[in-house]
Amino acid sequence: IYRRYAGLFFTIAVDVADNELSYLESIHLFVELLDSYFANVCELDIVFNFNKVYSILDEYMLAGEIEETSKREILDRVKFLEKLE
């Protein structure tokens, strides 16, 4: 399953029997998280800040399952982890 946002493509591999719409929503929420964190995300943000992108994804999903759906909660945790560095 994939979704295109501007020049960026986000893909996710799923089981054939899974609900496609729920995964499209997952991709959409991840893009919203990136957009909130980077203030209008672009390809260069992802390339040069891959560690931050991965930490956002890590707070959002765990072992392929959605861990948290609140944008505010995820971004607060990421900012808290930044303070610890």
Short mmCIF file of N, CA, C and O in Angstrom, two decimals:
data_model
loop_
_atom_site.label_atom_id
_atom_site.label_comp_id
_atom_site.label_asym_id
_atom_site.label_seq_id
_atom_site.Cartn_x
_atom_site.Cartn_y
_atom_site.Cartn_z
N ILE A 1 0.86 -1.17 0.00
CA ILE A 1 0.00 0.00 0.00
C ILE A 1 0.90 1.22 0.00
O ILE A 1 1.89 1.26 0.73
N TYR A 2 0.56 2.23 -0.79
CA TYR A 2 1.36 3.44 -0.80
C TYR A 2 0.45 4.65 -0.86
O TYR A 2 -0.72 4.56 -1.22
N ARG A 3 1.03 5.76 -0.50
CA ARG A 3 0.32 7.03 -0.60
C ARG A 3 1.33 8.09 -0.97
O ARG A 3 2.44 8.10 -0.44
N ARG A 4 0.96 8.99 -1.84
CA ARG A 4 1.86 10.04 -2.30
C ARG A 4 1.45 11.37 -1.68
O ARG A 4 0.28 11.74 -1.71
N TYR A 5 2.42 12.06 -1.13
CA TYR A 5 2.23 13.42 -0.61
C TYR A 5 3.26 14.31 -1.28
O TYR A 5 4.46 14.13 -1.05
N ALA A 6 2.79 15.23 -2.10
CA ALA A 6 3.67 16.09 -2.89
C ALA A 6 4.65 15.21 -3.65
O ALA A 6 4.24 14.39 -4.45
N GLY A 7 5.95 15.31 -3.39
CA GLY A 7 6.93 14.49 -4.08
C GLY A 7 7.37 13.29 -3.29
O GLY A 7 8.30 12.59 -3.70
N LEU A 8 6.74 13.03 -2.16
CA LEU A 8 7.14 11.93 -1.30
C LEU A 8 6.17 10.76 -1.41
O LEU A 8 4.96 10.95 -1.43
N PHE A 9 6.73 9.57 -1.48
CA PHE A 9 5.92 8.35 -1.49
C PHE A 9 6.16 7.61 -0.18
O PHE A 9 7.30 7.39 0.20
N PHE A 10 5.10 7.22 0.48
CA PHE A 10 5.18 6.44 1.71
C PHE A 10 4.55 5.08 1.42
O PHE A 10 3.43 5.01 0.93
N THR A 11 5.30 4.03 1.71
CA THR A 11 4.81 2.68 1.43
C THR A 11 4.79 1.85 2.70
O THR A 11 5.55 2.11 3.64
N ILE A 12 3.91 0.86 2.71
CA ILE A 12 3.82 -0.06 3.84
C ILE A 12 3.40 -1.42 3.30
O ILE A 12 2.53 -1.50 2.43
N ALA A 13 4.07 -2.46 3.75
CA ALA A 13 3.73 -3.82 3.33
C ALA A 13 2.77 -4.43 4.34
O ALA A 13 3.02 -4.39 5.54
N VAL A 14 1.66 -4.96 3.84
CA VAL A 14 0.62 -5.51 4.71
C VAL A 14 0.17 -6.87 4.20
O VAL A 14 0.46 -7.26 3.07
N ASP A 15 -0.58 -7.55 5.02
CA ASP A 15 -1.19 -8.82 4.63
C ASP A 15 -2.36 -8.54 3.69
O ASP A 15 -3.03 -7.52 3.81
N VAL A 16 -2.61 -9.45 2.79
CA VAL A 16 -3.70 -9.27 1.82
C VAL A 16 -5.05 -9.14 2.51
O VAL A 16 -5.92 -8.39 2.05
N ALA A 17 -5.24 -9.79 3.62
CA ALA A 17 -6.53 -9.78 4.31
C ALA A 17 -6.73 -8.56 5.20
O ALA A 17 -7.83 -8.35 5.72
N ASP A 18 -5.70 -7.75 5.39
CA ASP A 18 -5.81 -6.59 6.28
C ASP A 18 -6.64 -5.48 5.64
O ASP A 18 -6.79 -5.41 4.42
N ASN A 19 -7.13 -4.59 6.48
CA ASN A 19 -7.95 -3.47 6.04
C ASN A 19 -7.05 -2.38 5.44
O ASN A 19 -6.27 -1.76 6.14
N GLU A 20 -7.19 -2.16 4.15
CA GLU A 20 -6.34 -1.19 3.44
C GLU A 20 -6.57 0.23 3.96
O GLU A 20 -5.62 1.01 4.08
N LEU A 21 -7.79 0.57 4.26
CA LEU A 21 -8.11 1.92 4.71
C LEU A 21 -7.40 2.27 6.02
O LEU A 21 -6.92 3.37 6.20
N SER A 22 -7.33 1.31 6.93
CA SER A 22 -6.67 1.59 8.21
C SER A 22 -5.18 1.87 8.00
O SER A 22 -4.60 2.72 8.69
N TYR A 23 -4.56 1.22 7.04
CA TYR A 23 -3.15 1.47 6.77
C TYR A 23 -2.94 2.78 6.04
O TYR A 23 -1.94 3.47 6.26
N LEU A 24 -3.87 3.16 5.20
CA LEU A 24 -3.79 4.49 4.57
C LEU A 24 -3.90 5.58 5.64
O LEU A 24 -3.21 6.60 5.57
N GLU A 25 -4.77 5.35 6.62
CA GLU A 25 -4.88 6.30 7.73
C GLU A 25 -3.60 6.33 8.56
O GLU A 25 -3.19 7.39 9.05
N SER A 26 -2.95 5.19 8.73
CA SER A 26 -1.68 5.14 9.46
C SER A 26 -0.61 5.95 8.75
O SER A 26 0.15 6.69 9.38
N ILE A 27 -0.55 5.79 7.43
CA ILE A 27 0.41 6.58 6.65
C ILE A 27 0.09 8.06 6.78
O ILE A 27 0.99 8.89 6.97
N HIS A 28 -1.18 8.40 6.72
CA HIS A 28 -1.58 9.80 6.83
C HIS A 28 -1.19 10.39 8.18
O HIS A 28 -0.67 11.51 8.24
N LEU A 29 -1.42 9.66 9.25
CA LEU A 29 -1.04 10.16 10.57
C LEU A 29 0.47 10.33 10.68
O LEU A 29 0.95 11.31 11.24
N PHE A 30 1.24 9.40 10.11
CA PHE A 30 2.70 9.53 10.14
C PHE A 30 3.15 10.77 9.38
O PHE A 30 4.02 11.51 9.85
N VAL A 31 2.54 11.05 8.24
CA VAL A 31 2.88 12.25 7.48
C VAL A 31 2.49 13.50 8.27
O VAL A 31 3.23 14.48 8.28
N GLU A 32 1.35 13.47 8.94
CA GLU A 32 0.96 14.61 9.78
C GLU A 32 1.95 14.83 10.92
O GLU A 32 2.27 15.97 11.26
N LEU A 33 2.44 13.75 11.52
CA LEU A 33 3.46 13.86 12.56
C LEU A 33 4.73 14.50 12.03
O LEU A 33 5.30 15.41 12.65
N LEU A 34 5.17 14.04 10.87
CA LEU A 34 6.37 14.62 10.26
C LEU A 34 6.15 16.09 9.91
O LEU A 34 7.03 16.92 10.12
N ASP A 35 4.97 16.39 9.40
CA ASP A 35 4.65 17.76 9.02
C ASP A 35 4.61 18.66 10.25
O ASP A 35 5.08 19.80 10.20
N SER A 36 4.10 18.18 11.35
CA SER A 36 4.06 18.97 12.59
C SER A 36 5.46 19.16 13.16
O SER A 36 5.80 20.25 13.62
N TYR A 37 6.27 18.13 13.11
CA TYR A 37 7.60 18.21 13.69
C TYR A 37 8.52 19.08 12.85
O TYR A 37 9.25 19.93 13.40
N PHE A 38 8.51 18.92 11.54
CA PHE A 38 9.43 19.65 10.67
C PHE A 38 8.81 20.91 10.08
O PHE A 38 9.48 21.60 9.32
N ALA A 39 7.60 21.22 10.38
CA ALA A 39 6.90 22.39 9.83
C ALA A 39 6.96 22.36 8.31
O ALA A 39 7.79 23.02 7.69
N ASN A 40 6.10 21.58 7.71
CA ASN A 40 6.02 21.38 6.26
C ASN A 40 7.18 20.52 5.78
O ASN A 40 8.13 21.00 5.18
N VAL A 41 7.09 19.24 6.03
CA VAL A 41 8.14 18.28 5.74
C VAL A 41 8.43 18.18 4.24
O VAL A 41 7.52 18.32 3.42
N CYS A 42 9.69 18.00 3.92
CA CYS A 42 10.10 17.77 2.54
C CYS A 42 11.14 16.64 2.52
O CYS A 42 11.55 16.15 3.58
N GLU A 43 11.55 16.26 1.33
CA GLU A 43 12.49 15.16 1.18
C GLU A 43 13.79 15.41 1.93
O GLU A 43 14.35 14.51 2.56
N LEU A 44 14.29 16.62 1.89
CA LEU A 44 15.55 16.94 2.57
C LEU A 44 15.46 16.79 4.08
O LEU A 44 16.43 16.38 4.72
N ASP A 45 14.30 17.10 4.65
CA ASP A 45 14.11 16.89 6.09
C ASP A 45 14.28 15.42 6.44
O ASP A 45 14.91 15.08 7.44
N ILE A 46 13.72 14.56 5.61
CA ILE A 46 13.82 13.12 5.88
C ILE A 46 15.24 12.62 5.68
O ILE A 46 15.76 11.84 6.47
N VAL A 47 15.90 13.10 4.63
CA VAL A 47 17.26 12.63 4.33
C VAL A 47 18.25 13.07 5.41
O VAL A 47 19.04 12.27 5.91
N PHE A 48 18.20 14.34 5.78
CA PHE A 48 19.20 14.87 6.72
C PHE A 48 18.84 14.68 8.19
O PHE A 48 19.67 14.88 9.06
N ASN A 49 17.61 14.29 8.48
CA ASN A 49 17.18 14.07 9.86
C ASN A 49 16.58 12.68 10.02
O ASN A 49 15.56 12.51 10.67
N PHE A 50 17.22 11.71 9.39
CA PHE A 50 16.67 10.35 9.41
C PHE A 50 16.49 9.83 10.82
O PHE A 50 15.52 9.14 11.12
N ASN A 51 17.43 10.15 11.73
CA ASN A 51 17.31 9.68 13.11
C ASN A 51 16.05 10.22 13.79
O ASN A 51 15.40 9.50 14.55
N LYS A 52 15.71 11.47 13.52
CA LYS A 52 14.49 12.04 14.11
C LYS A 52 13.25 11.39 13.51
O LYS A 52 12.28 11.12 14.22
N VAL A 53 13.28 11.16 12.20
CA VAL A 53 12.14 10.51 11.54
C VAL A 53 11.95 9.12 12.14
O VAL A 53 10.83 8.70 12.44
N TYR A 54 13.06 8.41 12.33
CA TYR A 54 12.97 7.06 12.88
C TYR A 54 12.47 7.09 14.33
O TYR A 54 11.69 6.22 14.73
N SER A 55 12.87 8.10 15.11
CA SER A 55 12.40 8.17 16.49
C SER A 55 10.90 8.48 16.54
O SER A 55 10.19 7.97 17.40
N ILE A 56 10.41 9.31 15.61
CA ILE A 56 8.97 9.58 15.54
C ILE A 56 8.23 8.30 15.18
O ILE A 56 7.22 7.95 15.79
N LEU A 57 8.75 7.57 14.19
CA LEU A 57 8.13 6.30 13.80
C LEU A 57 8.17 5.30 14.94
O LEU A 57 7.21 4.56 15.17
N ASP A 58 9.26 5.31 15.70
CA ASP A 58 9.39 4.39 16.83
C ASP A 58 8.39 4.70 17.94
O ASP A 58 7.88 3.80 18.60
N GLU A 59 8.08 5.97 18.15
CA GLU A 59 7.07 6.34 19.14
C GLU A 59 5.66 6.05 18.64
O GLU A 59 4.76 5.84 19.44
N TYR A 60 5.49 6.05 17.34
CA TYR A 60 4.17 5.82 16.74
C TYR A 60 3.86 4.33 16.60
O TYR A 60 2.75 3.89 16.91
N MET A 61 4.84 3.55 16.15
CA MET A 61 4.61 2.12 15.93
C MET A 61 5.65 1.30 16.68
O MET A 61 6.79 1.72 16.84
N LEU A 62 5.21 0.13 17.12
CA LEU A 62 6.10 -0.80 17.81
C LEU A 62 5.86 -2.19 17.24
O LEU A 62 4.73 -2.70 17.31
N ALA A 63 6.89 -2.77 16.65
CA ALA A 63 6.82 -4.11 16.05
C ALA A 63 5.69 -4.22 15.03
O ALA A 63 4.99 -5.21 14.95
N GLY A 64 5.51 -3.15 14.24
CA GLY A 64 4.50 -3.17 13.20
C GLY A 64 3.09 -2.88 13.66
O GLY A 64 2.16 -2.86 12.86
N GLU A 65 2.90 -2.65 14.94
CA GLU A 65 1.57 -2.34 15.48
C GLU A 65 1.55 -0.90 15.97
O GLU A 65 2.54 -0.39 16.49
N ILE A 66 0.41 -0.26 15.83
CA ILE A 66 0.27 1.13 16.28
C ILE A 66 0.34 1.16 17.80
O ILE A 66 -0.41 0.48 18.48
N GLU A 67 1.25 1.98 18.30
CA GLU A 67 1.45 2.09 19.74
C GLU A 67 0.67 3.28 20.31
O GLU A 67 0.10 3.19 21.38
N GLU A 68 0.67 4.39 19.60
CA GLU A 68 0.03 5.62 20.08
C GLU A 68 -0.58 6.34 18.89
O GLU A 68 0.03 6.37 17.82
N THR A 69 -1.76 6.92 19.06
CA THR A 69 -2.41 7.63 17.96
C THR A 69 -2.53 9.13 18.20
O THR A 69 -2.94 9.85 17.30
N SER A 70 -2.17 9.59 19.37
CA SER A 70 -2.27 11.01 19.69
C SER A 70 -1.04 11.74 19.17
O SER A 70 0.08 11.47 19.61
N LYS A 71 -1.25 12.68 18.24
CA LYS A 71 -0.12 13.44 17.70
C LYS A 71 0.60 14.20 18.80
O LYS A 71 1.82 14.23 18.85
N ARG A 72 -0.17 14.83 19.67
CA ARG A 72 0.43 15.63 20.73
C ARG A 72 1.30 14.76 21.64
O ARG A 72 2.42 15.13 22.00
N GLU A 73 0.79 13.59 22.01
CA GLU A 73 1.53 12.69 22.90
C GLU A 73 2.82 12.21 22.24
O GLU A 73 3.88 12.19 22.88
N ILE A 74 2.76 11.85 20.99
CA ILE A 74 3.96 11.37 20.29
C ILE A 74 4.99 12.48 20.18
O ILE A 74 6.18 12.26 20.47
N LEU A 75 4.57 13.66 19.76
CA LEU A 75 5.52 14.76 19.60
C LEU A 75 6.09 15.21 20.95
O LEU A 75 7.27 15.58 21.04
N ASP A 76 5.28 15.16 22.01
CA ASP A 76 5.79 15.49 23.34
C ASP A 76 6.87 14.51 23.77
O ASP A 76 7.89 14.90 24.33
N ARG A 77 6.67 13.22 23.50
CA ARG A 77 7.67 12.21 23.85
C ARG A 77 8.96 12.41 23.06
O ARG A 77 10.05 12.27 23.60
N VAL A 78 8.84 12.73 21.78
CA VAL A 78 10.02 12.95 20.95
C VAL A 78 10.80 14.16 21.46
O VAL A 78 12.03 14.12 21.57
N LYS A 79 10.09 15.22 21.80
CA LYS A 79 10.78 16.41 22.33
C LYS A 79 11.40 16.14 23.70
O LYS A 79 12.48 16.65 24.00
N PHE A 80 10.76 15.30 24.50
CA PHE A 80 11.34 14.92 25.78
C PHE A 80 12.63 14.13 25.58
O PHE A 80 13.62 14.34 26.27
N LEU A 81 12.61 13.22 24.62
CA LEU A 81 13.82 12.43 24.33
C LEU A 81 14.93 13.31 23.78
O LEU A 81 16.11 13.04 24.05
N GLU A 82 14.60 14.37 23.07
CA GLU A 82 15.61 15.31 22.59
C GLU A 82 16.29 16.01 23.76
O GLU A 82 17.50 16.26 23.73
N LYS A 83 15.53 16.34 24.79
CA LYS A 83 16.09 17.01 25.95
C LYS A 83 17.07 16.11 26.70
O LYS A 83 18.01 16.59 27.31
N LEU A 84 16.84 14.79 26.64
CA LEU A 84 17.73 13.86 27.31
C LEU A 84 19.07 13.70 26.60
O LEU A 84 20.04 13.26 27.21
N GLU A 85 19.11 14.04 25.32
CA GLU A 85 20.35 13.87 24.54
C GLU A 85 21.38 14.91 24.87
O GLU A 85 21.36 15.91 25.24
#
